[in-house]
Amino acid sequence: MKIRIRRFDGSKSWWQDYEVEAKERDTVLDILLKIRERQDHTLAFRHSCQMGSCGSCGMVINGKPSLACQTRVLELKTELIRVEPLYNFPVLRDLVVDLTGFVGKHRAVKPWMIRRNPEELEDASSEFVVTPQQNMSFVQFDYCIMCGLCDAACPTMALDPLFLGPQALAQAYRYVADPRDEGLDDRLEVLDDAHGVWRCHFAGSCSYVCPKGVDPAKAIQFLKKDILKRRLFRSKKESSSPATLPKVEKVPDNAPHPPPFDYKFEEVSQA
Amino acid sequence: MEQLDFDVAIVGSGLAGLRTAIEIMRKDGGRGKVRVALISKIYLMRSHSVSAEGGTSAVLFPEEGDSFELYAWDTIKGSDFLADQDAVWRFVHLATQEIRLIERWGVPWNRREDGRIEQRWFGGLSFPRATYAQDKTGFFEMRALYDTLLKYEGWERFDENFVTSVVIENNQFKGFTTIDLRSGNMRFFRAKAGVIATGGAGQLYRITSTAASSTGDGYGIAYNAGLYLKDMEFVQFHPTGLVPKGLLITEAARGEGAYLVNRDGERFMKRYAPSKMELAPRDIVSRAIMTEINEGRGVRDEASGLDHVWLDMRHLGKEKIERKLPFIREIGLKYLGIDIVDQPLPVRPTVHYNMGGVHTDINGNVQSPSGPVRGLWAAGEAACVSVQGSNRLGSNGTNECLVYGYIVGNEVYNYISNERPEPQSASPSVLEAEERRIFSEVLGRESGGEDVYELRDELKDTMEKNVHVYRNEAGLAEAVKKIKELKQRYKNIRLSDRGRVFNYNLQHALELGFMLDEAEVIATGALLRKESRGAHARIDYPNRDDANWLKHTLAVKGPDGPQFSYIPVKITMWKPVARVY
């Protein structure tokens, strides 16, 4: 089979064709590795986990932003496979793009747990109470592997470089939707902005390309709703509280191990 | 060489590196007194920790029968009594706080109906204490740590900086040298304290569950700096790697009730671990699968020619699979087109974890032949304390990263703030020599014709063939000989990419240099250890030999390969007994 790759060496860019033998289970990543290891050591691309968890190998395959490690060649059903670097990102070399702005936008939405009493975040004595149903209400948005496919697919990103983008906004919602978080007000300044949630026109292409089912488009619409409710109706969120643990008088002795011999351990420090 | 000054330089941005950085930031309390560089050869959040799936053990429910003592016993028995028991005792206590802290930072642990954290069974446990977030536990832990670190100022990220050496003079840490992949230029991270958190070396093998980044660079730099590597012959094979590549199918599948069956449809574990069955520790299950395959009861995968057994989850039902094992279902569907709801998965042992690593004391402080190295620590899979002994229990890897990130973060912070070490500087000749090694001897070499990827393939084939689950004298000797040959040929490698920007050809060549050293230490250590213990199974010495081999292996670089010595195991609670499950 033939694969056509968009290359860039820092000054000029060109298309380069490679002829490769593909096996039934091969992914596009397998093909790229074969090329780099057997034909052309200069081909630059990122990859790591090879199982769709690390987010390294995002690229545009036959026009669609995809993870190379999860795209099986035979499923593409084309004679020629066309591979390009992610759209909407500056290219550094071949398929390697600059993620500096991308990770900066993620950080800008304060993607961490915020509590009105910050000491609760440093207390290791128990967990917050969260029911399985509450857990399911936000966990989908925590699947984000930061591969950048959604931002590459987003038509608004192409027009407005200051737009926070589906990745960052979905991650803002991941925390806003978390019953343990109390930080919507702290995030309003960046989210409730012309380059924030309101710039999204709900094209939905982010959700179409997301390899992990995060559904950023849905997250952004929910975020709009939460922001409106807060702005218009001053609505307050009911957040989780830390669990109260039962007092344990004596550990039941059902241990299958032999009795330990006498040894004095130093005190174990706890945070 | 560009020089950058920091108080602390951490190489590696997986769970151990992130947790260390966070602990230093927490202790610093936003005062900005301790400046940290977080250095990674890939992008932060891409580290292999994201692939940890099944769970993280901790004692959370003493009222239901769990205890620190029980957890310590499970870990020590699982280690085949090679773990240091004082380190395990401390480790099991600190795991509890780590689970709850990262819960408060956002990890979406699966929950019980009462809103408390849910736990499940894992291999070798006497209580279901594997705390989990679906089957993406490591991923969610990474997310929470990465995001939490973002809220602090006072640290800087150096993505895509490949570490080439650790500089130590007079047993004092001076800094790390790296290549910035983006510019292709070298950097010297001059720091008062350093932390090696670079993970393991699963890429030494062909069939592996590890990411391409798992080349054990931390082992390589430590070994080349004259530090000890400890217990490297103990390489963990995870029993259930997906055929053909060895992608990880979590032990939690068996924790939730999956069966292992051979070609006759028999649950063969009844012959190897009648009481624990599929939930015996990993070394035992991996040996059982290889025995089934070797004795002709495996199944042949026609496309790859690999023999395997089946992992059957059909009886678990769709609802349970979706709630507790969604990623495994996704992997089966995406890579083999198999839905685990109605078909079993083809699995065989896959390289997963290095029990050994950079030799540290109980506080993570790195040890050299001239004593503790001032200012240098190691944490996580890169380090060997040893908490894991000769076989790590499933669900004990991620928490070693968390616990030792916490311990080392504290140690480093206290060292900087209490001992007030002076800024260090390295001899210019050392840095010049390193720059020459990289740019002239590797990147710029005009002569020679050896190819990086061909040598790497030969190394992987050798390890796969001779340093696998079962080992013997002849195979190991052959491996050592082959590795020495490859090391000679490595001196003649020639790169075809001569550019500076994102030169992966150069990175892979430098990684291969480390991998050859690691392989030599592993194979030679395995050849010398004439017993079977944990993950090290010698066909010619099938029994554990406590009289002669209840000791840790130390390897240090000599003029013609590794030199070995041994130190005792710290036995404080339990004397070794027969290990039956």
GROMACS .gro file of C-alpha atoms in nm, chain A residues 42-247:
model
  206
   42THR     CA    1   1.448   1.105   0.925
   43LEU     CA    2   1.069   1.086   0.949
   44ALA     CA    3   0.967   1.270   1.268
   45PHE     CA    4   0.649   1.189   1.461
   46ARG     CA    5   0.556   1.140   1.825
   47HIS     CA    6   0.425   0.820   1.974
   48SER     CA    7   0.444   0.638   2.303
   49CYS     CA    8   0.186   0.410   2.466
   50GLN     CA    9   0.051   0.254   2.143
   51MET     CA   10  -0.287   0.189   2.304
   52GLY     CA   11  -0.473   0.518   2.291
   53SER     CA   12  -0.392   0.637   2.642
   54CYS     CA   13  -0.107   0.886   2.616
   55GLY     CA   14  -0.229   1.118   2.340
   56SER     CA   15   0.108   1.148   2.163
   57CYS     CA   16   0.025   1.033   1.810
   58GLY     CA   17  -0.251   1.271   1.707
   59MET     CA   18  -0.234   1.353   1.335
   60VAL     CA   19  -0.463   1.406   1.041
   61ILE     CA   20  -0.528   1.080   0.858
   62ASN     CA   21  -0.723   1.098   0.531
   63GLY     CA   22  -0.845   1.440   0.633
   64LYS     CA   23  -0.968   1.341   0.979
   65PRO     CA   24  -0.781   1.419   1.302
   66SER     CA   25  -0.708   1.073   1.447
   67LEU     CA   26  -0.480   0.880   1.678
   68ALA     CA   27  -0.239   0.685   1.457
   69CYS     CA   28  -0.219   0.403   1.714
   70GLN     CA   29  -0.595   0.346   1.702
   71THR     CA   30  -0.649   0.374   1.330
   72ARG     CA   31  -0.631   0.040   1.158
   73VAL     CA   32  -0.513   0.061   0.802
   74LEU     CA   33  -0.768  -0.177   0.657
   75GLU     CA   34  -1.057   0.012   0.811
   76LEU     CA   35  -0.959   0.321   0.615
   77LYS     CA   36  -1.048   0.134   0.295
   78THR     CA   37  -0.842   0.361   0.070
   79GLU     CA   38  -0.564   0.274  -0.172
   80LEU     CA   39  -0.364   0.574  -0.062
   81ILE     CA   40  -0.339   0.696   0.297
   82ARG     CA   41  -0.273   1.063   0.344
   83VAL     CA   42  -0.111   1.178   0.669
   84GLU     CA   43  -0.065   1.538   0.781
   85PRO     CA   44   0.025   1.716   1.103
   86LEU     CA   45  -0.266   1.832   1.322
   87TYR     CA   46  -0.452   2.134   1.182
   88ASN     CA   47  -0.464   2.456   1.385
   89PHE     CA   48  -0.123   2.387   1.543
   90PRO     CA   49   0.215   2.532   1.436
   91VAL     CA   50   0.426   2.258   1.275
   92LEU     CA   51   0.781   2.207   1.406
   93ARG     CA   52   0.899   1.916   1.193
   94ASP     CA   53   0.709   1.664   0.981
   95LEU     CA   54   0.418   1.543   1.197
   96VAL     CA   55   0.545   1.709   1.516
   97VAL     CA   56   0.343   2.015   1.616
   98ASP     CA   57   0.391   2.281   1.881
   99LEU     CA   58   0.169   2.217   2.184
  100THR     CA   59   0.282   2.515   2.392
  101GLY     CA   60  -0.031   2.721   2.333
  102PHE     CA   61  -0.251   2.416   2.375
  103VAL     CA   62  -0.122   2.324   2.722
  104GLY     CA   63  -0.129   2.692   2.818
  105LYS     CA   64  -0.502   2.716   2.740
  106HIS     CA   65  -0.566   2.405   2.944
  107ARG     CA   66  -0.391   2.565   3.240
  108ALA     CA   67  -0.580   2.894   3.191
  109VAL     CA   68  -0.917   2.742   3.285
  110LYS     CA   69  -0.783   2.642   3.629
  111PRO     CA   70  -0.821   2.268   3.575
  112TRP     CA   71  -0.777   2.167   3.936
  113MET     CA   72  -1.001   2.110   4.233
  114ILE     CA   73  -1.109   2.433   4.400
  115ARG     CA   74  -1.272   2.445   4.744
  116ARG     CA   75  -1.383   2.753   4.935
  117ASN     CA   76  -1.181   2.609   5.222
  118PRO     CA   77  -0.851   2.511   5.053
  119GLU     CA   78  -0.739   2.313   5.358
  120GLU     CA   79  -0.992   2.048   5.262
  121LEU     CA   80  -0.768   1.968   4.967
  122GLU     CA   81  -0.475   1.886   5.195
  123ASP     CA   82  -0.663   1.670   5.442
  124ALA     CA   83  -0.595   1.299   5.399
  125SER     CA   84  -0.816   1.179   5.683
  126SER     CA   85  -1.106   1.070   5.461
  127GLU     CA   86  -1.253   1.100   5.114
  128PHE     CA   87  -1.535   1.324   4.991
  129VAL     CA   88  -1.870   1.147   4.973
  130VAL     CA   89  -1.959   1.090   4.606
  131THR     CA   90  -2.229   0.848   4.496
  132PRO     CA   91  -2.180   0.625   4.191
  133GLN     CA   92  -2.446   0.831   4.009
  134GLN     CA   93  -2.264   1.158   4.087
  135ASN     CA   94  -1.943   0.998   3.971
  136MET     CA   95  -2.098   0.906   3.637
  137SER     CA   96  -2.217   1.266   3.588
  138PHE     CA   97  -1.866   1.397   3.520
  139VAL     CA   98  -1.626   1.107   3.472
  140GLN     CA   99  -1.673   1.102   3.094
  141PHE     CA  100  -1.519   1.449   3.074
  142ASP     CA  101  -1.217   1.326   3.269
  143TYR     CA  102  -1.128   1.082   2.988
  144CYS     CA  103  -0.939   1.359   2.804
  145ILE     CA  104  -0.589   1.244   2.698
  146MET     CA  105  -0.489   1.587   2.565
  147CYS     CA  106  -0.420   1.456   2.217
  148GLY     CA  107  -0.541   1.780   2.057
  149LEU     CA  108  -0.768   1.616   1.797
  150CYS     CA  109  -1.069   1.824   1.905
  151ASP     CA  110  -0.882   2.152   1.868
  152ALA     CA  111  -0.752   2.037   1.530
  153ALA     CA  112  -1.106   1.964   1.411
  154CYS     CA  113  -1.264   2.282   1.545
  155PRO     CA  114  -1.360   2.536   1.274
  156THR     CA  115  -1.367   2.817   1.530
  157MET     CA  116  -1.007   2.744   1.636
  158ALA     CA  117  -0.904   2.803   1.277
  159LEU     CA  118  -1.057   3.151   1.280
  160ASP     CA  119  -0.990   3.270   1.635
  161PRO     CA  120  -0.647   3.182   1.772
  162LEU     CA  121  -0.748   3.321   2.112
  163PHE     CA  122  -1.045   3.085   2.146
  164LEU     CA  123  -0.985   2.855   2.442
  165GLY     CA  124  -1.093   2.561   2.232
  166PRO     CA  125  -1.289   2.243   2.301
  167GLN     CA  126  -1.013   2.069   2.495
  168ALA     CA  127  -0.968   2.342   2.757
  169LEU     CA  128  -1.339   2.418   2.784
  170ALA     CA  129  -1.432   2.053   2.827
  171GLN     CA  130  -1.173   2.030   3.103
  172ALA     CA  131  -1.316   2.335   3.273
  173TYR     CA  132  -1.651   2.160   3.268
  174ARG     CA  133  -1.496   1.841   3.402
  175TYR     CA  134  -1.422   2.031   3.726
  176VAL     CA  135  -1.737   2.246   3.725
  177ALA     CA  136  -1.946   1.927   3.698
  178ASP     CA  137  -1.750   1.746   3.970
  179PRO     CA  138  -1.959   1.743   4.289
  180ARG     CA  139  -1.642   1.803   4.492
  181ASP     CA  140  -1.547   2.127   4.315
  182GLU     CA  141  -1.659   2.477   4.421
  183GLY     CA  142  -1.463   2.679   4.169
  184LEU     CA  143  -1.706   2.799   3.901
  185ASP     CA  144  -1.675   3.162   4.016
  186ASP     CA  145  -1.296   3.146   3.998
  187ARG     CA  146  -1.316   3.030   3.638
  188LEU     CA  147  -1.585   3.271   3.516
  189GLU     CA  148  -1.342   3.540   3.408
  190VAL     CA  149  -1.183   3.318   3.142
  191LEU     CA  150  -1.488   3.111   3.053
  192ASP     CA  151  -1.752   3.384   3.033
  193ASP     CA  152  -1.564   3.572   2.763
  194ALA     CA  153  -1.579   3.641   2.392
  195HIS     CA  154  -1.297   3.391   2.343
  196GLY     CA  155  -1.446   3.154   2.599
  197VAL     CA  156  -1.761   2.943   2.584
  198TRP     CA  157  -1.959   3.193   2.376
  199ARG     CA  158  -1.726   3.162   2.080
  200CYS     CA  159  -1.831   2.800   2.034
  201HIS     CA  160  -2.082   2.768   1.748
  202PHE     CA  161  -2.162   2.408   1.824
  203ALA     CA  162  -2.025   2.262   1.502
  204GLY     CA  163  -1.975   1.942   1.698
  205SER     CA  164  -1.666   1.832   1.506
  206CYS     CA  165  -1.471   1.810   1.833
  207SER     CA  166  -1.698   1.537   1.961
  208TYR     CA  167  -1.690   1.360   1.626
  209VAL     CA  168  -1.312   1.319   1.633
  210CYS     CA  169  -1.260   1.266   2.009
  211PRO     CA  170  -1.105   0.918   2.045
  212LYS     CA  171  -1.206   0.879   2.408
  213GLY     CA  172  -1.575   0.976   2.402
  214VAL     CA  173  -1.527   1.294   2.603
  215ASP     CA  174  -1.786   1.482   2.395
  216PRO     CA  175  -1.643   1.834   2.433
  217ALA     CA  176  -1.934   1.988   2.240
  218LYS     CA  177  -2.177   1.863   2.502
  219ALA     CA  178  -1.950   1.981   2.783
  220ILE     CA  179  -1.936   2.331   2.637
  221GLN     CA  180  -2.316   2.355   2.609
  222PHE     CA  181  -2.352   2.239   2.970
  223LEU     CA  182  -2.092   2.493   3.071
  224LYS     CA  183  -2.292   2.769   2.901
  225LYS     CA  184  -2.597   2.657   3.096
  226ASP     CA  185  -2.410   2.657   3.429
  227ILE     CA  186  -2.265   3.001   3.360
  228LEU     CA  187  -2.607   3.145   3.273
  229LYS     CA  188  -2.766   2.992   3.581
  230ARG     CA  189  -2.495   3.143   3.795
  231ARG     CA  190  -2.504   3.484   3.628
  232LEU     CA  191  -2.882   3.520   3.597
  233PHE     CA  192  -3.017   3.333   3.897
  234ARG     CA  193  -2.716   3.337   4.134
  235SER     CA  194  -2.770   2.961   4.159
  236LYS     CA  195  -2.551   2.773   4.405
  237LYS     CA  196  -2.405   2.428   4.373
  238GLU     CA  197  -2.453   2.160   4.636
  239SER     CA  198  -2.103   2.022   4.673
  240SER     CA  199  -1.987   1.705   4.845
  241SER     CA  200  -1.853   1.698   5.199
  242PRO     CA  201  -1.576   1.483   5.341
  243ALA     CA  202  -1.686   1.144   5.472
  244THR     CA  203  -1.697   1.070   5.842
  245LEU     CA  204  -1.521   0.744   5.897
  246PRO     CA  205  -1.642   0.485   6.148
  247LYS     CA  206  -1.438   0.449   6.465
   0.00000   0.00000   0.00000
